[in-house]
PDB file of C-alpha atoms in Angstrom:
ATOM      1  CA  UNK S  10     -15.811 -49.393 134.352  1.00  0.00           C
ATOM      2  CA  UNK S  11     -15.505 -47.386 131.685  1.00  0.00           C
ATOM      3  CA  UNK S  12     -18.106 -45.419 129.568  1.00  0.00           C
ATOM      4  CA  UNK S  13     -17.685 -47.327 126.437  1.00  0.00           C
ATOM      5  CA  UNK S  14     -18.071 -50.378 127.802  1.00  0.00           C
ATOM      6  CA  UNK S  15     -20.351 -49.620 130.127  1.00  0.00           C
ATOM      7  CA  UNK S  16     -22.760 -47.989 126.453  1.00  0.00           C
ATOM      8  CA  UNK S  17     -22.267 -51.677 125.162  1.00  0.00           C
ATOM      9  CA  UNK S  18     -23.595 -53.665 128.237  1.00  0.00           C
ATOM     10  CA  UNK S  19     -26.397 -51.184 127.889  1.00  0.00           C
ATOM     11  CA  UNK S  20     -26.903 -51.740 124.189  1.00  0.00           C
ATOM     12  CA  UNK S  21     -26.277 -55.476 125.082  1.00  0.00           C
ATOM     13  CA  UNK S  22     -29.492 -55.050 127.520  1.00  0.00           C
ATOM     14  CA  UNK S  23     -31.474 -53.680 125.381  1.00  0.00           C
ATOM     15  CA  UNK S  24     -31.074 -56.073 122.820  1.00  0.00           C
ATOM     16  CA  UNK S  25     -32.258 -59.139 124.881  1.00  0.00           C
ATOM     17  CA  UNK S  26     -35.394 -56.796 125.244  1.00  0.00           C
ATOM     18  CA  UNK S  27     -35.728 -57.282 121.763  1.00  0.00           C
ATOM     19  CA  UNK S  28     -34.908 -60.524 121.802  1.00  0.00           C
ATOM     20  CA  UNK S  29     -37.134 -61.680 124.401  1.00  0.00           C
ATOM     21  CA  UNK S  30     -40.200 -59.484 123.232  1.00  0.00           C
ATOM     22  CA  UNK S  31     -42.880 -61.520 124.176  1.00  0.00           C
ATOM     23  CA  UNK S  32     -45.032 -62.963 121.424  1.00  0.00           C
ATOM     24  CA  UNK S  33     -47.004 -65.236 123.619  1.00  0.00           C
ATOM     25  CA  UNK S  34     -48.124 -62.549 126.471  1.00  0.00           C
ATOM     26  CA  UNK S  35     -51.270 -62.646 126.834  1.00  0.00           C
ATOM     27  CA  UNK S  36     -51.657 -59.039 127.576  1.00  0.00           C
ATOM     28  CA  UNK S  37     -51.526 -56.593 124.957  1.00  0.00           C
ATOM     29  CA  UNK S  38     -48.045 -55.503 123.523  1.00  0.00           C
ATOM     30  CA  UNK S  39     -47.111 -53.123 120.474  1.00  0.00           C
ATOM     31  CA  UNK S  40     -44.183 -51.740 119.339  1.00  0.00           C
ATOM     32  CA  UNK S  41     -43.433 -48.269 117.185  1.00  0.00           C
ATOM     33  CA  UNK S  42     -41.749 -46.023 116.152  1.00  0.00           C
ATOM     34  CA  UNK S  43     -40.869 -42.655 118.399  1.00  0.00           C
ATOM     35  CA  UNK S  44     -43.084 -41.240 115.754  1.00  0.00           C
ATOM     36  CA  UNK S  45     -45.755 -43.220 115.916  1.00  0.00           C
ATOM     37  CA  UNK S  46     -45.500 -45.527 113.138  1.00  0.00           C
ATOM     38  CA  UNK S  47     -46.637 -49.045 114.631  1.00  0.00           C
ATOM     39  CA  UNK S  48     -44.067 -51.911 113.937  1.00  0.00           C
ATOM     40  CA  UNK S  49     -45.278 -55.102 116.037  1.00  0.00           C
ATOM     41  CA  UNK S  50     -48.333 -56.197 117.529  1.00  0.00           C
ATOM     42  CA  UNK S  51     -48.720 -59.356 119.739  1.00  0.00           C
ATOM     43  CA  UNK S  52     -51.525 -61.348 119.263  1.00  0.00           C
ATOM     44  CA  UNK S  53     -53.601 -59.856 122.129  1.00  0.00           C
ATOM     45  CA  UNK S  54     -52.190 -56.488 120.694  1.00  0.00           C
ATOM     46  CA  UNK S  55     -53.890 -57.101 117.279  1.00  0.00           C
ATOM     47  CA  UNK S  56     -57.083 -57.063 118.793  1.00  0.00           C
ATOM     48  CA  UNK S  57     -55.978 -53.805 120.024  1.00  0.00           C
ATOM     49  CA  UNK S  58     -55.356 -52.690 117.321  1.00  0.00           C
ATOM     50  CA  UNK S  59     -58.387 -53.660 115.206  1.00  0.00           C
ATOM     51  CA  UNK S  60     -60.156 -51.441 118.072  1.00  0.00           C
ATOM     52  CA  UNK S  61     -58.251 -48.779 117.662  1.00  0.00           C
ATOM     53  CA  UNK S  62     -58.685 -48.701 113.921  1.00  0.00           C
ATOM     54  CA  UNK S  63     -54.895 -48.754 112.930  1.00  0.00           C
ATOM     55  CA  UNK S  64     -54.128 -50.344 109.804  1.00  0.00           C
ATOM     56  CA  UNK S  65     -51.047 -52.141 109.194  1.00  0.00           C
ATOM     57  CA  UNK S  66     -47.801 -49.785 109.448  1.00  0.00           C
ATOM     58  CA  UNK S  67     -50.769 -47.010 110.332  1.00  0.00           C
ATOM     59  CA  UNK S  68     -49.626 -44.605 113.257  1.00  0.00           C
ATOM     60  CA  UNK S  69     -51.179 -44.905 117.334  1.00  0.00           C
ATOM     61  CA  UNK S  70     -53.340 -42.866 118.662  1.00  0.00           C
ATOM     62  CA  UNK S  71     -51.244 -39.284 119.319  1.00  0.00           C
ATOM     63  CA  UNK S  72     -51.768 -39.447 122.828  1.00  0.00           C
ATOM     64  CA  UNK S  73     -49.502 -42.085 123.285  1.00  0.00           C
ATOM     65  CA  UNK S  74     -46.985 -40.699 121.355  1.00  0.00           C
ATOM     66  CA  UNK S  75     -47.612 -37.448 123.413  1.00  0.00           C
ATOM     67  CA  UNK S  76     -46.785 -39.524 126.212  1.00  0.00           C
ATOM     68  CA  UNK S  77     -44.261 -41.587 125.852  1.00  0.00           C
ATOM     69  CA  UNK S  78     -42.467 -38.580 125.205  1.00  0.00           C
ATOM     70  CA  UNK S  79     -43.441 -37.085 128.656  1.00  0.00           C
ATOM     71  CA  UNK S  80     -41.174 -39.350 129.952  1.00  0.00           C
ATOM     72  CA  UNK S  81     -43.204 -39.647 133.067  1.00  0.00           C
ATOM     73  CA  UNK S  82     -42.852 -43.275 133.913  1.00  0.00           C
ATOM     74  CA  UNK S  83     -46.969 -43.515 134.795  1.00  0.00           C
ATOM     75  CA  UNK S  84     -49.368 -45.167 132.411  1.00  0.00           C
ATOM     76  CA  UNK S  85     -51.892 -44.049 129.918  1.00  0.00           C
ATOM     77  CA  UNK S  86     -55.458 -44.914 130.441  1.00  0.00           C
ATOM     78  CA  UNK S  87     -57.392 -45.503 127.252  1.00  0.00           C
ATOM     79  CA  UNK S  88     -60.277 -47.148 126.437  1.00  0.00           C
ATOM     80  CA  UNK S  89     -60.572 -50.773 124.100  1.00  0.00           C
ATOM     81  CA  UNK S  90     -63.555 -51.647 122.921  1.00  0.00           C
ATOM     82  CA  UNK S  91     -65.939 -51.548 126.005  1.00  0.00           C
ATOM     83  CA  UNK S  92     -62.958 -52.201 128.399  1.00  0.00           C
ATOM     84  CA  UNK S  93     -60.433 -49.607 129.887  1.00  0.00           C
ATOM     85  CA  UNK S  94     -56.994 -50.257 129.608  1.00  0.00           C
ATOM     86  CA  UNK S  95     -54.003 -48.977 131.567  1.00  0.00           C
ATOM     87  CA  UNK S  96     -50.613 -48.530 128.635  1.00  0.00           C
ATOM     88  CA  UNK S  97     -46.922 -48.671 130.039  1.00  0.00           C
ATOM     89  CA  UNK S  98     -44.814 -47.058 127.529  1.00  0.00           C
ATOM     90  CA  UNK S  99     -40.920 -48.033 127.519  1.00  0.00           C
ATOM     91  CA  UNK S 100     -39.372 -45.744 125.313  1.00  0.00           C
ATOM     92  CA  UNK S 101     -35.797 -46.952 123.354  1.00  0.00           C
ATOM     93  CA  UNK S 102     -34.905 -44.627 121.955  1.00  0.00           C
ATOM     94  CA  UNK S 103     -31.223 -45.691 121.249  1.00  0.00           C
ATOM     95  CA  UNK S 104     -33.147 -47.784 118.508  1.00  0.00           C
ATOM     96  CA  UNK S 105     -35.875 -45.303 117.699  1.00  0.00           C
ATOM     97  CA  UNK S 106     -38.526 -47.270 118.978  1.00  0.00           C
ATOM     98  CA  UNK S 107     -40.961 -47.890 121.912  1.00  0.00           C
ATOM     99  CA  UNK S 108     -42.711 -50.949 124.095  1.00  0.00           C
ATOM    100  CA  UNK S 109     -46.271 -50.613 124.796  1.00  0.00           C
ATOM    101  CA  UNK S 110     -47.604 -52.811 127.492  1.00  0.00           C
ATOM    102  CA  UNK S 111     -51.050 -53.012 128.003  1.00  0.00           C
ATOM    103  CA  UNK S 112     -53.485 -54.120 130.670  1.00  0.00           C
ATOM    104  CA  UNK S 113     -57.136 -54.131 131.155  1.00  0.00           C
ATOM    105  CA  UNK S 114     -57.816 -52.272 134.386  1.00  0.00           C
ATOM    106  CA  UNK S 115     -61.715 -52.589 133.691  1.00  0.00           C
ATOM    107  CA  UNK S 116     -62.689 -55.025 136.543  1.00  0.00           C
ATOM    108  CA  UNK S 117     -59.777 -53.376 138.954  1.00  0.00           C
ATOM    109  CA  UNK S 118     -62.060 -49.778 138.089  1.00  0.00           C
ATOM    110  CA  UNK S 119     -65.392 -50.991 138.869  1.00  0.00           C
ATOM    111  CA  UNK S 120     -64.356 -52.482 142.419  1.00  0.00           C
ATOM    112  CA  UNK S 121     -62.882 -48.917 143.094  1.00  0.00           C
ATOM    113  CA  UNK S 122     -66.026 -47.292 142.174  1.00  0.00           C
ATOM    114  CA  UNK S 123     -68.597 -49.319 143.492  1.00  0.00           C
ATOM    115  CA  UNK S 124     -70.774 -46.986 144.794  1.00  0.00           C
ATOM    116  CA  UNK S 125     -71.715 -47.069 148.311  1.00  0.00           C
ATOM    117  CA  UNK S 126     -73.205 -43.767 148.384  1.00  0.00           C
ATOM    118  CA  UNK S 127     -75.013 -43.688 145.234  1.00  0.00           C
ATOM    119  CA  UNK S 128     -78.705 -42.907 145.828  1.00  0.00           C
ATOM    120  CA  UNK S 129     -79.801 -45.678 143.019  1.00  0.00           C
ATOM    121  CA  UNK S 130     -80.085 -49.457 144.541  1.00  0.00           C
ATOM    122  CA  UNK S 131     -76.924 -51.089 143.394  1.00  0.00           C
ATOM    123  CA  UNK S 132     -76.055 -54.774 144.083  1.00  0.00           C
ATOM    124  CA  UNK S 133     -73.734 -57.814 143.803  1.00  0.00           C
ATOM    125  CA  UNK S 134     -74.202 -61.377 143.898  1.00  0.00           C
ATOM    126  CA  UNK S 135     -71.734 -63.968 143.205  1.00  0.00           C
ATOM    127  CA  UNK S 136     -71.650 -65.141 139.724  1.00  0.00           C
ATOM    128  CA  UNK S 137     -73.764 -68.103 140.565  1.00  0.00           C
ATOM    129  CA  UNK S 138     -76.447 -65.523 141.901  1.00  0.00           C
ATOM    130  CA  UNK S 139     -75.756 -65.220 146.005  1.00  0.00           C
ATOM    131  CA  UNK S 140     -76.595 -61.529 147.069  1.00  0.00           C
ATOM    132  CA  UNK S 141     -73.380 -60.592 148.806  1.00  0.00           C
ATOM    133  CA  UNK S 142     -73.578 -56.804 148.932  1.00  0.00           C
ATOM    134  CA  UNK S 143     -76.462 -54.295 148.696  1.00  0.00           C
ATOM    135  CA  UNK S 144     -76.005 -49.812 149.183  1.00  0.00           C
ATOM    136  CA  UNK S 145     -78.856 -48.679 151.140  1.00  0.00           C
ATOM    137  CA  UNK S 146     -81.325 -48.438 147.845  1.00  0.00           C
ATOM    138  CA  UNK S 147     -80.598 -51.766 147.404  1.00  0.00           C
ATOM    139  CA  UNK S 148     -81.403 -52.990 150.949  1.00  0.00           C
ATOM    140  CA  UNK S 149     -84.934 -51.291 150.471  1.00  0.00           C
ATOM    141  CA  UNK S 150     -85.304 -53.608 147.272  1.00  0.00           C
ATOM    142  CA  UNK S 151     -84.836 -56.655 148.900  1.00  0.00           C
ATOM    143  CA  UNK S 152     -86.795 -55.872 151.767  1.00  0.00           C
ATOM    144  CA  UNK S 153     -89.722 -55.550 149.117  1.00  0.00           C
ATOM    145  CA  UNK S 154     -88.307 -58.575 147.472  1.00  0.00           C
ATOM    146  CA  UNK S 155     -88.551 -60.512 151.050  1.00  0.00           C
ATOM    147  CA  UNK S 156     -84.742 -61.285 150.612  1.00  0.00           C
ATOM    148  CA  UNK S 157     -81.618 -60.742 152.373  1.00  0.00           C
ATOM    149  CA  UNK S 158     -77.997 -60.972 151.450  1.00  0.00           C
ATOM    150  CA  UNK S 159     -76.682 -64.832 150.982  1.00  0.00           C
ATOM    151  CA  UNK S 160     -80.021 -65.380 149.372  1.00  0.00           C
ATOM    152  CA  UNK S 161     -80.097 -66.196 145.622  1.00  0.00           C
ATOM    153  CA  UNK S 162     -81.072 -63.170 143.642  1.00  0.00           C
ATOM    154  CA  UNK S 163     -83.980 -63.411 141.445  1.00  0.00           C
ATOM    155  CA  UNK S 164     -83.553 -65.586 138.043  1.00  0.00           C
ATOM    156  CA  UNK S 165     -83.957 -62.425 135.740  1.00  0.00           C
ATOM    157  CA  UNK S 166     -80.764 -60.507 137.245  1.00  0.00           C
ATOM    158  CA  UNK S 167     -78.394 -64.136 136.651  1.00  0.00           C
ATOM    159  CA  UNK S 168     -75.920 -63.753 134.270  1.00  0.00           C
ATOM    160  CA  UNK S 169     -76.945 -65.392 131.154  1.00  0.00           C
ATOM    161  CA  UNK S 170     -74.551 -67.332 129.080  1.00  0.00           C
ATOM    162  CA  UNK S 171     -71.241 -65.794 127.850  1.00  0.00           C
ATOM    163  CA  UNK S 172     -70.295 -64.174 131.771  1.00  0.00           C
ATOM    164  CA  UNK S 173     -68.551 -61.063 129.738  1.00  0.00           C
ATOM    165  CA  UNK S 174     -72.072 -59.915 128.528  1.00  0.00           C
ATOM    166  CA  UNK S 175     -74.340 -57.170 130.207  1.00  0.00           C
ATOM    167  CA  UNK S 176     -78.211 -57.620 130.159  1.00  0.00           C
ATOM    168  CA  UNK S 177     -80.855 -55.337 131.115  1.00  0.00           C
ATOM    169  CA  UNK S 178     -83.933 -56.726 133.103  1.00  0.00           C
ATOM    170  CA  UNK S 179     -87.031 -55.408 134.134  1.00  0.00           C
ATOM    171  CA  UNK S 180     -88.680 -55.956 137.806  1.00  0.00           C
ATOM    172  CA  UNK S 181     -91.028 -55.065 140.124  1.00  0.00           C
ATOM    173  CA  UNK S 182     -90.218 -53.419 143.647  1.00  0.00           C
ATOM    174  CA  UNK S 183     -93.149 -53.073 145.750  1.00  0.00           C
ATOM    175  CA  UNK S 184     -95.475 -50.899 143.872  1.00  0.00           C
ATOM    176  CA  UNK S 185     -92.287 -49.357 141.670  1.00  0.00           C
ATOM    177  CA  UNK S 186     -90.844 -50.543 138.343  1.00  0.00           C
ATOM    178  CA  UNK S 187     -86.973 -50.824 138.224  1.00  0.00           C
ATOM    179  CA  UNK S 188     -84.330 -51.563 135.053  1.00  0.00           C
ATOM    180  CA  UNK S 189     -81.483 -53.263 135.689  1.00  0.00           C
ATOM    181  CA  UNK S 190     -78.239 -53.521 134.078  1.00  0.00           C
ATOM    182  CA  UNK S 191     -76.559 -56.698 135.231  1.00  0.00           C
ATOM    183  CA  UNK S 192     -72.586 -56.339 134.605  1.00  0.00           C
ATOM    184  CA  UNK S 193     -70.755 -59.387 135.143  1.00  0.00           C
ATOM    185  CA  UNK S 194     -66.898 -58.739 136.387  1.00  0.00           C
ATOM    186  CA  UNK S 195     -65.912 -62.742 135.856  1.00  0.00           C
ATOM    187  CA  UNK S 196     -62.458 -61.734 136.579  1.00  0.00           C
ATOM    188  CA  UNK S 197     -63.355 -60.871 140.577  1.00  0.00           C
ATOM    189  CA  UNK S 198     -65.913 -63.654 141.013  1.00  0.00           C
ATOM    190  CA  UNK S 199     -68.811 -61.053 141.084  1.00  0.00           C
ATOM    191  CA  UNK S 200     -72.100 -59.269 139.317  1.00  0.00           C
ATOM    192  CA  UNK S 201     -72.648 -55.680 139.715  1.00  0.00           C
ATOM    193  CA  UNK S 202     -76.297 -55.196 138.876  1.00  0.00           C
ATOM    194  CA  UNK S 203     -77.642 -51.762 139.136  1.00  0.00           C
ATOM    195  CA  UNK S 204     -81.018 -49.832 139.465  1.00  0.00           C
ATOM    196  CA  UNK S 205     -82.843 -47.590 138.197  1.00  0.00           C
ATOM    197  CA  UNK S 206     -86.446 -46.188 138.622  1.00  0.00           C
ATOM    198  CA  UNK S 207     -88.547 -46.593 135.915  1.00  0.00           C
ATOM    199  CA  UNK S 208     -92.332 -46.164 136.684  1.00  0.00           C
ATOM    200  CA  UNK S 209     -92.823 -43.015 136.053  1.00  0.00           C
ATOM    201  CA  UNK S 210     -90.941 -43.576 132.412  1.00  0.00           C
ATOM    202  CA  UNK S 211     -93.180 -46.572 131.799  1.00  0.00           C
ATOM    203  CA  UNK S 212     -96.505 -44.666 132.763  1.00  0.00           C
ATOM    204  CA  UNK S 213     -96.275 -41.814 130.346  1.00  0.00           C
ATOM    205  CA  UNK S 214     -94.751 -45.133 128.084  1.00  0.00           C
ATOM    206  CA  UNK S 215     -91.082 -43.648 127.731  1.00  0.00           C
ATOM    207  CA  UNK S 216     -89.744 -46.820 128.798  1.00  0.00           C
TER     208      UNK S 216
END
């Protein structure tokens, strides 16, 4: 085939990328500039955007620009708000601009750093409030708590309403005080709800 028309079936490519660029993803998508300059937001990229702080025709962050021109094919991690997103960068540069692809990799983090061995009880229930996991701190809890896994975990450390929000509760543990943060992850079907020992905090009144 030769070059030159091979060079137009690659322009003609990339120009059903922009064609096709998809408004209704849910996912995050922006466009700019190989400068920086952002062009396009989708919808879910807006709200990206607003995070970020980026007014309209403002540039990204320079990190991405950094690495899109890496050229390194692997994502960008970066946080959103309180979640963690992972950011694909296509670059095109035959029309000066790049694709920025976005997905939230929040959820995906926490189940690969649950912590087995962390020396604070950590433990997990089901979104309706079934124990299903406990580290070795948390087994001791439930032993005071006269529980065991497939039980229901007590009312306080439920979710309450909107499944996306933390809450912090405070309960007794045998003749200990704990706080814990109960952090729904709606998008596995779970609750990560961890510990922390807070009598000693509470008796001098630090807590």
């Amino acid at each position: 085939m030769p070059a030159d028309e091979s060079n137009n079936q690659d322009l003609r490519r990339q120009l059903d990328v922009l064609l096709k660029f998809p408004d209704q993803n849910p996912n995050p998508v922006l466009k700019a500039s190989t400068s920086g300059e952002l062009l396009y937001a989708n919808k879910a990229g807006q709200a990206v955007q607003a995070s970020w702080g980026i007014p309209e025709g403002g540039l990204i962050p320079e990190d991405l620009v950094e690495h899109a021109a890496t050229y390194s094919g692997h994502p960008i991690e970066r946080k959103v708000g309180n979640k963690t997103f992972e950011f694909h960068i296509v670059r095109v540069p035959e029309f000066g601009f790049m694709n920025i692809y976005g997905t939230d990799v929040t959820a995906g983090k926490a189940i690969a750093k649950f912590p087995d061995q962390n020396p604070n009880p950590v433990l997990k229930s089901s979104l309706d409030g079934t124990l299903i996991y406990a580290n070795e701190s948390g087994k001791a809890i439930l032993r005071s708590w006269g529980a065991v896994l497939g039980d229901k975990a007590p009312e306080e450390l439920h979710p309450k309403g909107d499944e996306d929000s933390a809450l912090l509760a405070e309960l007794a543990a045998g003749h200990k005080t704990f706080a814990f943060h109960v952090v729904p992850v709606p998008e596995f079907g779970f609750v990560n709800i961890y510990g922390t020992d807070v009598t000693a905090m509470k008796a001098i009144g630090k807590f």
